[in-house]
CSV table of N, CA and C in Angstrom, one decimal:
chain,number,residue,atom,x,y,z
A,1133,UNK,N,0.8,-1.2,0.0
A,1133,UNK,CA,0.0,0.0,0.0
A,1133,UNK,C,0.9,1.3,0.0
A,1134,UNK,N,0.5,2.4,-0.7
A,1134,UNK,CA,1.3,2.8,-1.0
A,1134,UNK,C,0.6,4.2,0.5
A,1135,UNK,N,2.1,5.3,0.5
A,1135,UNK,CA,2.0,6.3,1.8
A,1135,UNK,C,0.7,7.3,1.5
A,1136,UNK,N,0.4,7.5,2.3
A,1136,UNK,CA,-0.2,8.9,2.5
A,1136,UNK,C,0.3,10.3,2.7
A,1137,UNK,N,0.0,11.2,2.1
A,1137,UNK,CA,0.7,12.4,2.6
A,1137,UNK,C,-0.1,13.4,2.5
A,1138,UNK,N,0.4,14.5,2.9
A,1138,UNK,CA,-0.4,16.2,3.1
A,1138,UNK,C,1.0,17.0,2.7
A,1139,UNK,N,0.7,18.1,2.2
A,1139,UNK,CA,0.9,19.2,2.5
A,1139,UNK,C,1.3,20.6,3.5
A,1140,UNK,N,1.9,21.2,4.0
A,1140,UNK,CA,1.6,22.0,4.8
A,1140,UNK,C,2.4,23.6,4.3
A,1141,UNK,N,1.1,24.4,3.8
A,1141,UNK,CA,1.6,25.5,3.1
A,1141,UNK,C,1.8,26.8,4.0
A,1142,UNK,N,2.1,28.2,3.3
A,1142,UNK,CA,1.2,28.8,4.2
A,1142,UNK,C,1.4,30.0,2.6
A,1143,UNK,N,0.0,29.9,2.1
A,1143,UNK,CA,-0.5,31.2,1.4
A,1143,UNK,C,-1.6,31.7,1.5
A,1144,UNK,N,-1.9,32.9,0.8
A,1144,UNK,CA,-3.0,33.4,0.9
A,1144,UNK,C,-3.2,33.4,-0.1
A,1145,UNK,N,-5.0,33.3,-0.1
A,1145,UNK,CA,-5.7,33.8,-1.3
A,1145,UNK,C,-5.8,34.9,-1.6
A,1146,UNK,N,-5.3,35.2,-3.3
A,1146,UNK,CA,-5.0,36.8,-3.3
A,1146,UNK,C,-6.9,37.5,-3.6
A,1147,UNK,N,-7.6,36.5,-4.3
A,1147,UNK,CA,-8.5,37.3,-4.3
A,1147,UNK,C,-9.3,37.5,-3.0
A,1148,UNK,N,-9.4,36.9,-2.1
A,1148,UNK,CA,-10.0,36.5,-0.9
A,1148,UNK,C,-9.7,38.3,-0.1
A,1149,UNK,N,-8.5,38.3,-0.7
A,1149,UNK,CA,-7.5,39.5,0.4
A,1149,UNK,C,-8.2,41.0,-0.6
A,1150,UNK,N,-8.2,40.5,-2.1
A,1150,UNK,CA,-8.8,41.7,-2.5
A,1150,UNK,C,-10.4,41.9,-2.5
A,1151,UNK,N,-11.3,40.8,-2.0
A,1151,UNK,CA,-12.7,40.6,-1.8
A,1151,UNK,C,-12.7,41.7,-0.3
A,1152,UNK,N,-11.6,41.6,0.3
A,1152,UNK,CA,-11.4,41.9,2.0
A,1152,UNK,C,-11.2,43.4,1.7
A,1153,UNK,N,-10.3,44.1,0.7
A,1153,UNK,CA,-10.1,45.3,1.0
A,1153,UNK,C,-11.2,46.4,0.2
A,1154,UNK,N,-12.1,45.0,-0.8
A,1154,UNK,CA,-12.9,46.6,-1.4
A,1154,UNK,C,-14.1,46.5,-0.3
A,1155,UNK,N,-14.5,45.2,0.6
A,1155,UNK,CA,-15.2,45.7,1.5
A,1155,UNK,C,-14.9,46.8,2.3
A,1156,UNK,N,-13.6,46.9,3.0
A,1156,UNK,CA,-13.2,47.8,3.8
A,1156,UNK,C,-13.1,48.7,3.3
A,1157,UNK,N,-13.0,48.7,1.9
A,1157,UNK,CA,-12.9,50.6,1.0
A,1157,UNK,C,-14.5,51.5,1.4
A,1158,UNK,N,-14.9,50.3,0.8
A,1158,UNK,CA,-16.8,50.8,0.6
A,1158,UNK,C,-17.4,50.9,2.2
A,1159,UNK,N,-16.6,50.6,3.6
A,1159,UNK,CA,-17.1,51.1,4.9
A,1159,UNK,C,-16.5,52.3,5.1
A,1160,UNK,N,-15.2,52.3,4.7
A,1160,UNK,CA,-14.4,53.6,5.0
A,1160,UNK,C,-14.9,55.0,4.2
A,1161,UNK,N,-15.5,54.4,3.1
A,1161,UNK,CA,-16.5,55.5,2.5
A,1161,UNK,C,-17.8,56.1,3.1
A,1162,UNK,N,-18.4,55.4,3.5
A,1162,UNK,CA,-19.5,55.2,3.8
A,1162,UNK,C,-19.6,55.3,5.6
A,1163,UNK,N,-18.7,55.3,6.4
A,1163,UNK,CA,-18.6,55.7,8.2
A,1163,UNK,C,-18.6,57.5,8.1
A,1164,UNK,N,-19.0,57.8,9.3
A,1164,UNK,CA,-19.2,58.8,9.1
A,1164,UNK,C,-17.7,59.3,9.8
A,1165,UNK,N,-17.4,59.1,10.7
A,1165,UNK,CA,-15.9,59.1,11.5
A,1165,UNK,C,-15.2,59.1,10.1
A,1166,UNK,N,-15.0,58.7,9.4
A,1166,UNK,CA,-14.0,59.1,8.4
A,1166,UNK,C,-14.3,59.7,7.3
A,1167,UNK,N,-15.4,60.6,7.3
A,1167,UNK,CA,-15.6,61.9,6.3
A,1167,UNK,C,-14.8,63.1,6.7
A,1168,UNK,N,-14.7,63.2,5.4
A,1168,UNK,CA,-13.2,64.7,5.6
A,1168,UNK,C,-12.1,64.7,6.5
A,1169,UNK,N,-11.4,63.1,6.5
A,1169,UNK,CA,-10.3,63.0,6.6
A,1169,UNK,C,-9.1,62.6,5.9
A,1170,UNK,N,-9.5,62.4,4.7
A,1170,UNK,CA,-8.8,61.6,3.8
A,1170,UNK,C,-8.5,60.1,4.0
A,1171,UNK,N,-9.3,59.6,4.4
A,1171,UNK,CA,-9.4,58.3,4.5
A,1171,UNK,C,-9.4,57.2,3.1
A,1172,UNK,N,-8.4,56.7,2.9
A,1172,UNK,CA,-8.1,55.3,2.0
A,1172,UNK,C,-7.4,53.9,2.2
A,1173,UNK,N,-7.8,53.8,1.5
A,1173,UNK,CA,-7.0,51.7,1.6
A,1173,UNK,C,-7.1,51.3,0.3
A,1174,UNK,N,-6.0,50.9,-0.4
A,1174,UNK,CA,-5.6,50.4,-1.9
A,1174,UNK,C,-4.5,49.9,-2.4
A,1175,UNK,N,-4.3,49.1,-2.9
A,1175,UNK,CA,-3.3,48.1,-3.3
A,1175,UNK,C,-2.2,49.4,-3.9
A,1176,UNK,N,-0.6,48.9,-3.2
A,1176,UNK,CA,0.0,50.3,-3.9
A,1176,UNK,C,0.9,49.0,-4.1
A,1177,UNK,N,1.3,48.2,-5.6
A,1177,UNK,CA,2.0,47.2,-5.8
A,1177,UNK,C,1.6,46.0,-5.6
A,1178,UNK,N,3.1,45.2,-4.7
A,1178,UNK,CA,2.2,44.2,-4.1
A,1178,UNK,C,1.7,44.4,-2.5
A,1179,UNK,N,1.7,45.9,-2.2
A,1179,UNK,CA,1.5,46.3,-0.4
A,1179,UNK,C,0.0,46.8,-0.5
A,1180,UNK,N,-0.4,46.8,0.6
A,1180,UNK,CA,-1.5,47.5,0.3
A,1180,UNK,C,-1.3,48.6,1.6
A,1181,UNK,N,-1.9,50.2,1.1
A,1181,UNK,CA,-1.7,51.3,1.6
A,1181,UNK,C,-2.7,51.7,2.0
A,1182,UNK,N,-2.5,52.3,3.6
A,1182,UNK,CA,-3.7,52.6,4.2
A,1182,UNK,C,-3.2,54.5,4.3
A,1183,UNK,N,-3.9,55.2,4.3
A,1183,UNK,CA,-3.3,56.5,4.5
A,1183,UNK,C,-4.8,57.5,5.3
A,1184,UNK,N,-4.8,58.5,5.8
A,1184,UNK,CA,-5.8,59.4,6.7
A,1184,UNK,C,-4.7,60.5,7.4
A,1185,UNK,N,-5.4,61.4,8.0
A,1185,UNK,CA,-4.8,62.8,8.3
A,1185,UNK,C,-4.0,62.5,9.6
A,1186,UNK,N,-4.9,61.6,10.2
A,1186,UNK,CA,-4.4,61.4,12.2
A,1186,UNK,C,-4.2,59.7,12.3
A,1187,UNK,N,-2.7,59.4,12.9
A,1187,UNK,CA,-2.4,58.4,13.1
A,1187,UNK,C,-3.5,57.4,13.8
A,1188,UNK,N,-4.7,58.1,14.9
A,1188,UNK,CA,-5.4,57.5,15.1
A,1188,UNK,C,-6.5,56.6,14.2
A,1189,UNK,N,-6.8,57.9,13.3
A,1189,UNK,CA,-7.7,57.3,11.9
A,1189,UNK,C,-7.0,55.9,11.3
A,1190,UNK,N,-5.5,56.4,10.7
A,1190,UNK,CA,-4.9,55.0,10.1
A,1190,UNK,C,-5.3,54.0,11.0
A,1191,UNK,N,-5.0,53.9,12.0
A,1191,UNK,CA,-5.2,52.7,13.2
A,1191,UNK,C,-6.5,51.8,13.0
A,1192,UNK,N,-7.3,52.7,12.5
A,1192,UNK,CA,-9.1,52.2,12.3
A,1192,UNK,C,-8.9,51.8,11.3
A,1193,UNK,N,-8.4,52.4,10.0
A,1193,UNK,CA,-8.5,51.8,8.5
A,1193,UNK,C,-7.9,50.4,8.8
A,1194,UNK,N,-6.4,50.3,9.7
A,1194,UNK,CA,-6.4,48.8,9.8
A,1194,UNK,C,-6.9,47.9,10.2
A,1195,UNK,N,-7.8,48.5,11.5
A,1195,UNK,CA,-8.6,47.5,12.0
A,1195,UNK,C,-9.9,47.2,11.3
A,1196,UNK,N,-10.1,48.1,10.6
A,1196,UNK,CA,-11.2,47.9,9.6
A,1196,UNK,C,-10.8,46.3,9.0
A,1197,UNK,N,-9.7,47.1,8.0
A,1197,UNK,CA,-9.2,45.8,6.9
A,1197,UNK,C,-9.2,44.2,7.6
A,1198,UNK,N,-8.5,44.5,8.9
A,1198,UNK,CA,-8.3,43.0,9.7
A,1198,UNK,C,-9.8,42.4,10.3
A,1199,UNK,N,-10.8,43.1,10.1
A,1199,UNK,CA,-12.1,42.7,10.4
A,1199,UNK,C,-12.4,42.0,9.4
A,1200,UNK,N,-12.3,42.9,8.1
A,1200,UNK,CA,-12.7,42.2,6.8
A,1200,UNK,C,-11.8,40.6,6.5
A,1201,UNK,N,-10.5,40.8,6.7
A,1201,UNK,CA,-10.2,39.6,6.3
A,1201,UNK,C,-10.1,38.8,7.5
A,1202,UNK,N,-10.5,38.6,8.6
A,1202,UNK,CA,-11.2,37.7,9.4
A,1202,UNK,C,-12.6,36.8,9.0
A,1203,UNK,N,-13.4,38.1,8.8
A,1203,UNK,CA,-14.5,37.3,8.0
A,1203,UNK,C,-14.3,36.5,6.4
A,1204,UNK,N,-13.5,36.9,6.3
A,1204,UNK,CA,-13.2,36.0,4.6
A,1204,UNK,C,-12.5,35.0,5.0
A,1205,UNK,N,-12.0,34.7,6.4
A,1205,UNK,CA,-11.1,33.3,6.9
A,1205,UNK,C,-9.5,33.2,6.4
A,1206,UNK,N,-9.2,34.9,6.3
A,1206,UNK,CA,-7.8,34.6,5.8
A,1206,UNK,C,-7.2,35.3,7.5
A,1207,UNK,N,-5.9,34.3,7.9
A,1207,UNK,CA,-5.4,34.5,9.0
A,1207,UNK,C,-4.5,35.8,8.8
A,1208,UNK,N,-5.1,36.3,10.2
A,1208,UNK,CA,-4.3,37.8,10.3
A,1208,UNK,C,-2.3,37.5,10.7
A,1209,UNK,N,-2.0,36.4,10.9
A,1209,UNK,CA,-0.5,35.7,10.8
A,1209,UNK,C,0.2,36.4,9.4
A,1210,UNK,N,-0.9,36.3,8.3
A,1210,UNK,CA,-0.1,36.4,7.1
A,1210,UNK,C,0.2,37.8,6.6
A,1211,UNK,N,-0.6,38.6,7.0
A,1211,UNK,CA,-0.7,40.2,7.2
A,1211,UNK,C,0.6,40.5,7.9
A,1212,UNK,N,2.0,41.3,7.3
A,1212,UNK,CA,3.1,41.9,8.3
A,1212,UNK,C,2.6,43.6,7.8
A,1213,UNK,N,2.0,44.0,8.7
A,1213,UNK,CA,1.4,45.8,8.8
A,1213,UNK,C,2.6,46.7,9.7
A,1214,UNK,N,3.1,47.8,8.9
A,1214,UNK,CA,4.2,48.5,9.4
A,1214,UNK,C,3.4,49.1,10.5
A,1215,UNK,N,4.2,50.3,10.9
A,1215,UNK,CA,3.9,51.0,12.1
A,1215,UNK,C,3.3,52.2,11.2
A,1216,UNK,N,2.5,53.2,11.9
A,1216,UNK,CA,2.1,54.4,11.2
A,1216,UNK,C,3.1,55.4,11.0
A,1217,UNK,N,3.5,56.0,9.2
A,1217,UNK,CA,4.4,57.0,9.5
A,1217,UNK,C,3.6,58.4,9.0
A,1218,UNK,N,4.5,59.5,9.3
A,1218,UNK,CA,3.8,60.6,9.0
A,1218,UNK,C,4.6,60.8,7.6
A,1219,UNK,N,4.4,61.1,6.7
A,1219,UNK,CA,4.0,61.8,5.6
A,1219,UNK,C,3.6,62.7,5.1
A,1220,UNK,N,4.0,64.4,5.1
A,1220,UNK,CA,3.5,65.5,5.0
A,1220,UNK,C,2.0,65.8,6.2
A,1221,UNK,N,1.4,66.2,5.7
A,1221,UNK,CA,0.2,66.1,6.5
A,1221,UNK,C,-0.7,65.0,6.7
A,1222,UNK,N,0.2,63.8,6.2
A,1222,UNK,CA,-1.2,62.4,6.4
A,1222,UNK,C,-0.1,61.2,6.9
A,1223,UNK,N,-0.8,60.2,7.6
A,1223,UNK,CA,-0.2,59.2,7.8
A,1223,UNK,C,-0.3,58.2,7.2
A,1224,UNK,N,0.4,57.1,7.2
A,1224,UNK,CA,0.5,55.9,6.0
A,1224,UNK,C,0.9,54.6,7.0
A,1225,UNK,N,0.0,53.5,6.2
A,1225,UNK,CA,0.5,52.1,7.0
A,1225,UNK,C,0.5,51.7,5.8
A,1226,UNK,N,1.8,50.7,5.9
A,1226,UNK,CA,2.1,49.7,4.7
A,1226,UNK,C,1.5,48.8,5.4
A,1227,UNK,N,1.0,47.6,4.7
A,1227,UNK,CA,0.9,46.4,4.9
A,1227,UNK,C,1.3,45.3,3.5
A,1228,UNK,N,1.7,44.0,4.1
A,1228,UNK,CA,2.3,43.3,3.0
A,1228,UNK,C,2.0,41.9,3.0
A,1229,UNK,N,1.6,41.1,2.6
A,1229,UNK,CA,1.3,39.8,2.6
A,1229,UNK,C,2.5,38.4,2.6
A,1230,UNK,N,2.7,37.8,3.7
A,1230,UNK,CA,3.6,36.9,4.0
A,1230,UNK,C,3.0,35.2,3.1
A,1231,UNK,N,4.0,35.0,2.3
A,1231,UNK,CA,3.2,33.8,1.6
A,1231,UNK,C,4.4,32.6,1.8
A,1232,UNK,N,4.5,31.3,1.8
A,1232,UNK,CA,5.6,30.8,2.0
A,1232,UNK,C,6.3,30.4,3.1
A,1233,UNK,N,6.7,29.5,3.8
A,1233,UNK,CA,7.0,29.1,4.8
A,1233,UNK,C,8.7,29.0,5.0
A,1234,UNK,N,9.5,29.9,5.3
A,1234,UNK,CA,10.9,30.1,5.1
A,1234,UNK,C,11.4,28.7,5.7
A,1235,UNK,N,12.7,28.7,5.4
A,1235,UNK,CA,13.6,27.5,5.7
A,1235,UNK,C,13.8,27.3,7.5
A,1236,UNK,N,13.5,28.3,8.2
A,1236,UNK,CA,13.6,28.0,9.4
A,1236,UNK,C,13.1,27.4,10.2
A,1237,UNK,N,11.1,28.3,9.5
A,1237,UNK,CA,10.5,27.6,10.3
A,1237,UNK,C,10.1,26.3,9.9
A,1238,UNK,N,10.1,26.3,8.7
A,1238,UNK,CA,10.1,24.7,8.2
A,1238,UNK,C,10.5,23.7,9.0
A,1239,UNK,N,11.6,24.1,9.3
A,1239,UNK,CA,12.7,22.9,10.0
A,1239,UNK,C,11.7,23.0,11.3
A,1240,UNK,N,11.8,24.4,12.1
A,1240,UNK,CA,10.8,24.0,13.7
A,1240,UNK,C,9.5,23.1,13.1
A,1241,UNK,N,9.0,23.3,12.1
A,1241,UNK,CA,7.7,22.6,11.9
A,1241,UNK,C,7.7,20.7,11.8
A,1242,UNK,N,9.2,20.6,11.0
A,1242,UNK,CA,9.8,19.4,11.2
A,1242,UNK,C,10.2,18.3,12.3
A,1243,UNK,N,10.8,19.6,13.2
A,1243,UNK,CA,10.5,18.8,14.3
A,1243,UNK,C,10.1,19.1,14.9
A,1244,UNK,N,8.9,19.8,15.6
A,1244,UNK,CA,7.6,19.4,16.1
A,1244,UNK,C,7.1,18.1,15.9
A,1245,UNK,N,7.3,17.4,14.5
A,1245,UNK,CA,6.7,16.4,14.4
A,1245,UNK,C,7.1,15.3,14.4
A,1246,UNK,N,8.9,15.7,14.3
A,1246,UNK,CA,9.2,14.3,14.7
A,1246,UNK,C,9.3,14.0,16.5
A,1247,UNK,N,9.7,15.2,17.0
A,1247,UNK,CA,9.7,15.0,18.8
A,1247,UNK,C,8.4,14.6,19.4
A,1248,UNK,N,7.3,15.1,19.0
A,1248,UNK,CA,6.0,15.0,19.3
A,1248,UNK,C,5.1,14.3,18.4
A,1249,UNK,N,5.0,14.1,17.5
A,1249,UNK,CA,4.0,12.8,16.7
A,1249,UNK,C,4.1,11.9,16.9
A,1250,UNK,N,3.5,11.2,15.8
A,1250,UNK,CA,3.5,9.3,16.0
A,1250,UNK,C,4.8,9.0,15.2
A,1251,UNK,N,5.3,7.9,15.6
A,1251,UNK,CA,6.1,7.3,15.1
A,1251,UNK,C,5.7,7.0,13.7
A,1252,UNK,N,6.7,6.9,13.0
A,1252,UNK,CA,6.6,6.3,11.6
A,1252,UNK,C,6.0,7.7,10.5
A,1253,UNK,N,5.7,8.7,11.3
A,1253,UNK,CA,5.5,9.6,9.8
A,1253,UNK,C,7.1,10.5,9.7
A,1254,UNK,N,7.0,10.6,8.7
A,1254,UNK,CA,8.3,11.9,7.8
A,1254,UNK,C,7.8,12.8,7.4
A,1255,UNK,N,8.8,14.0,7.7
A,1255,UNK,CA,8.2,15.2,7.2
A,1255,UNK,C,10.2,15.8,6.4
A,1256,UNK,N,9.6,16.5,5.3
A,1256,UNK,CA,10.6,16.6,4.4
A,1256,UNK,C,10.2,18.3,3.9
A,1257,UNK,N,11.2,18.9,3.6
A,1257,UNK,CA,11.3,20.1,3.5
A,1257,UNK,C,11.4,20.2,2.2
A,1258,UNK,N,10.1,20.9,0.8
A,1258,UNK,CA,10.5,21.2,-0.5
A,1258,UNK,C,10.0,22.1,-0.7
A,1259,UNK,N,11.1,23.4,-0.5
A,1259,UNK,CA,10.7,25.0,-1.4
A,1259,UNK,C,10.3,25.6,0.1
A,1260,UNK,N,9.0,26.4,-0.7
A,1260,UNK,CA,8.5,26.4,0.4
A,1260,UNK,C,6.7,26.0,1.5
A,1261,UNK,N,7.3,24.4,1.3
A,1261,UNK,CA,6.3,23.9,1.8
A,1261,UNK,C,7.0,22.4,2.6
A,1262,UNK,N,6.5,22.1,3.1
A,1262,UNK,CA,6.5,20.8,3.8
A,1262,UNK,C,6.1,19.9,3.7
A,1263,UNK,N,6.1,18.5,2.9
A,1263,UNK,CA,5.8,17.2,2.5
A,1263,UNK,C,5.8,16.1,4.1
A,1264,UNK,N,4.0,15.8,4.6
A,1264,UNK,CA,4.1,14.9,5.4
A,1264,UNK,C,3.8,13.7,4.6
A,1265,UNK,N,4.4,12.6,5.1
A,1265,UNK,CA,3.9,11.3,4.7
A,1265,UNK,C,3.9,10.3,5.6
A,1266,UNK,N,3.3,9.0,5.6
A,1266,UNK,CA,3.0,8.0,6.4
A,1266,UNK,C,2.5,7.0,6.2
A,1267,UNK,N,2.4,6.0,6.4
A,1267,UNK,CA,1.5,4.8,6.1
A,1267,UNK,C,-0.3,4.7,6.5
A,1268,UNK,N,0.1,5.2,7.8
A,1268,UNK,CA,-1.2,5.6,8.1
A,1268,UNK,C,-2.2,6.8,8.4
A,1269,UNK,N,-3.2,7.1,7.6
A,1269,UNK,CA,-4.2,8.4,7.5
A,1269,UNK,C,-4.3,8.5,9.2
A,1270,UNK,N,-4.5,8.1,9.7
A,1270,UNK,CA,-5.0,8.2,11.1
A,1270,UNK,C,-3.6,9.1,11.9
A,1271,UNK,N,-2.4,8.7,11.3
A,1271,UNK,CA,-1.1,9.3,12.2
A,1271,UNK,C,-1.1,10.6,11.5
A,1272,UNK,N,-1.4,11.0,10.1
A,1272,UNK,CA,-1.7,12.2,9.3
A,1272,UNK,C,-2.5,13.0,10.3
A,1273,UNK,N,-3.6,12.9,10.4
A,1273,UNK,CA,-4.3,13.2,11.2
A,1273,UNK,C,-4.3,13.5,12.6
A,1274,UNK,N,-3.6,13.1,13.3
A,1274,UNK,CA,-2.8,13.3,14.5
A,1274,UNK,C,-1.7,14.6,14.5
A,1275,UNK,N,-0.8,14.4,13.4
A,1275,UNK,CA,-0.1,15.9,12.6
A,1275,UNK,C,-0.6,16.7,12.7
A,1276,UNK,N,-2.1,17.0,11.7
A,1276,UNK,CA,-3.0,17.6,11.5
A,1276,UNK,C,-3.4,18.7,13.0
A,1277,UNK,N,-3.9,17.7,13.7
A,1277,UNK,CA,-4.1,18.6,14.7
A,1277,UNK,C,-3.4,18.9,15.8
A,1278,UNK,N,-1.7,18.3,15.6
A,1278,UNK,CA,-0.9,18.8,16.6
A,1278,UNK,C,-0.3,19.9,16.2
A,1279,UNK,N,-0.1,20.1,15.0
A,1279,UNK,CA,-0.1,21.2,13.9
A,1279,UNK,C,-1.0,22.4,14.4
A,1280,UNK,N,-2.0,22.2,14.0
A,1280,UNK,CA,-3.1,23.2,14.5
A,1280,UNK,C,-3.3,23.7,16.0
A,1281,UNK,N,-2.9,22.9,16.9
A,1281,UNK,CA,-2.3,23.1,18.5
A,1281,UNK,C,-1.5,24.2,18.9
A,1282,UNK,N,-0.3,24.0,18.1
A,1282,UNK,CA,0.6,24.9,18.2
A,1282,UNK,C,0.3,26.4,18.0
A,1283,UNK,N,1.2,26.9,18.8
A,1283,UNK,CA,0.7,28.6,18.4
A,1283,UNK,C,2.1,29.0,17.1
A,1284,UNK,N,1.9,28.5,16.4
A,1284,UNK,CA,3.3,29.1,15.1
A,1284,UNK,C,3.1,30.8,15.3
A,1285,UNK,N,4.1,31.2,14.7
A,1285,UNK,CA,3.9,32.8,14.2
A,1285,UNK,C,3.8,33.0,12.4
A,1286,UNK,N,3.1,32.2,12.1
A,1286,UNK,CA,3.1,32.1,10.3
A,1286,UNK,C,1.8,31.5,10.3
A,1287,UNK,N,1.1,31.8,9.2
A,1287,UNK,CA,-0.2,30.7,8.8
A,1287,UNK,C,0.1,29.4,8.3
A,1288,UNK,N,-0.8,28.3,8.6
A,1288,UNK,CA,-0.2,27.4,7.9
A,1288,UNK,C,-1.6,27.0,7.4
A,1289,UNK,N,-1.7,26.1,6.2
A,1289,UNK,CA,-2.6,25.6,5.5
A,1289,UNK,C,-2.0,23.9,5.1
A,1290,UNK,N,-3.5,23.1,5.0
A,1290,UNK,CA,-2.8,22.0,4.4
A,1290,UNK,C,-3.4,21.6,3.5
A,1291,UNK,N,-2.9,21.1,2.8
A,1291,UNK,CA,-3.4,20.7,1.2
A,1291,UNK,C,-2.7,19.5,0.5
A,1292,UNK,N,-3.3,18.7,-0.4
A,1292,UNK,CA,-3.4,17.5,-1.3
A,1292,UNK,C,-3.2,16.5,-0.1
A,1293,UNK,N,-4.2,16.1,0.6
A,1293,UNK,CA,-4.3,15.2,1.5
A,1293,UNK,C,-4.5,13.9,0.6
A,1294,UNK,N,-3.9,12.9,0.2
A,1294,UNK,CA,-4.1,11.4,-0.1
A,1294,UNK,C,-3.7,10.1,0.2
């Protein structure tokens, strides 16, 4: 019989993220707290740019945004949002989307599972994602939710479970 394996990624859906910010455009239009302040949020590249007159305002357009993509189920982990800077008379928050699972944590994700899982699964490091495998779905599955246990500081996702 041949092994079983998963996946363990961490990306975001880009449209999921752009579904997230035209909601947040069309409340930031539409609140009355942010009339006649120059209040915006829009993709500037691959960042997306929040800008308003008072550091405090920026702070709401983020919280706005991070409400929105809570509700769309995209983890606020993958979001790295700068600090507010000033800019002439308005303030600006970059934000940037973390996709990809670097070589470091990979490896802590590796062993996580080999110190703490079941015996007999492998976990192998390609790019940037993480290949579990095992004989048995049931020890997958035990990964699965020791995985999800953990408090990582990255999103993780899993995918092509067979």
């Amino acid at each position: 019989m041949a092994d079983s394996s998963f996946d363990i990624v961490s990306k975001v859906e880009r449209q999921e993220v752009d579904n997230a910010l035209n909601q947040a455009s069309r409340e930031i239009s539409q609140r009355y707290d942010f009339k006649n302040v120059g209040a915006s949020i829009a993709w500037s590249g691959e960042r997306i740019e929040m800008r308003a007159n008072s550091e405090e305002r920026v702070k709401a357009i983020l919280d706005v945004f991070q409400s929105k993509l809570v509700k769309r189920g995209i983890s606020l982990k993958s979001l790295d949002a700068g600090e507010p800077q000033a800019s002439g008379k308005e303030y600006k928050i970059f934000a940037s989307l973390q996709e990809g699972i670097s070589q470091e944590n990979a490896k802590k994700v590796a062993k996580i599972i080999r110190d703490e899982g079941p015996k007999g699964v492998k976990a192998q490091v390609q790019g940037e994602e993480l290949r579990v495998t095992s004989k048995s779905r049931d020890d997958l599955q035990a990964v699965i939710a020791l995985i999800k246990g953990k408090d990582l500081d990255f999103a993780v996702q899993f995918v092509n479970y067979r």
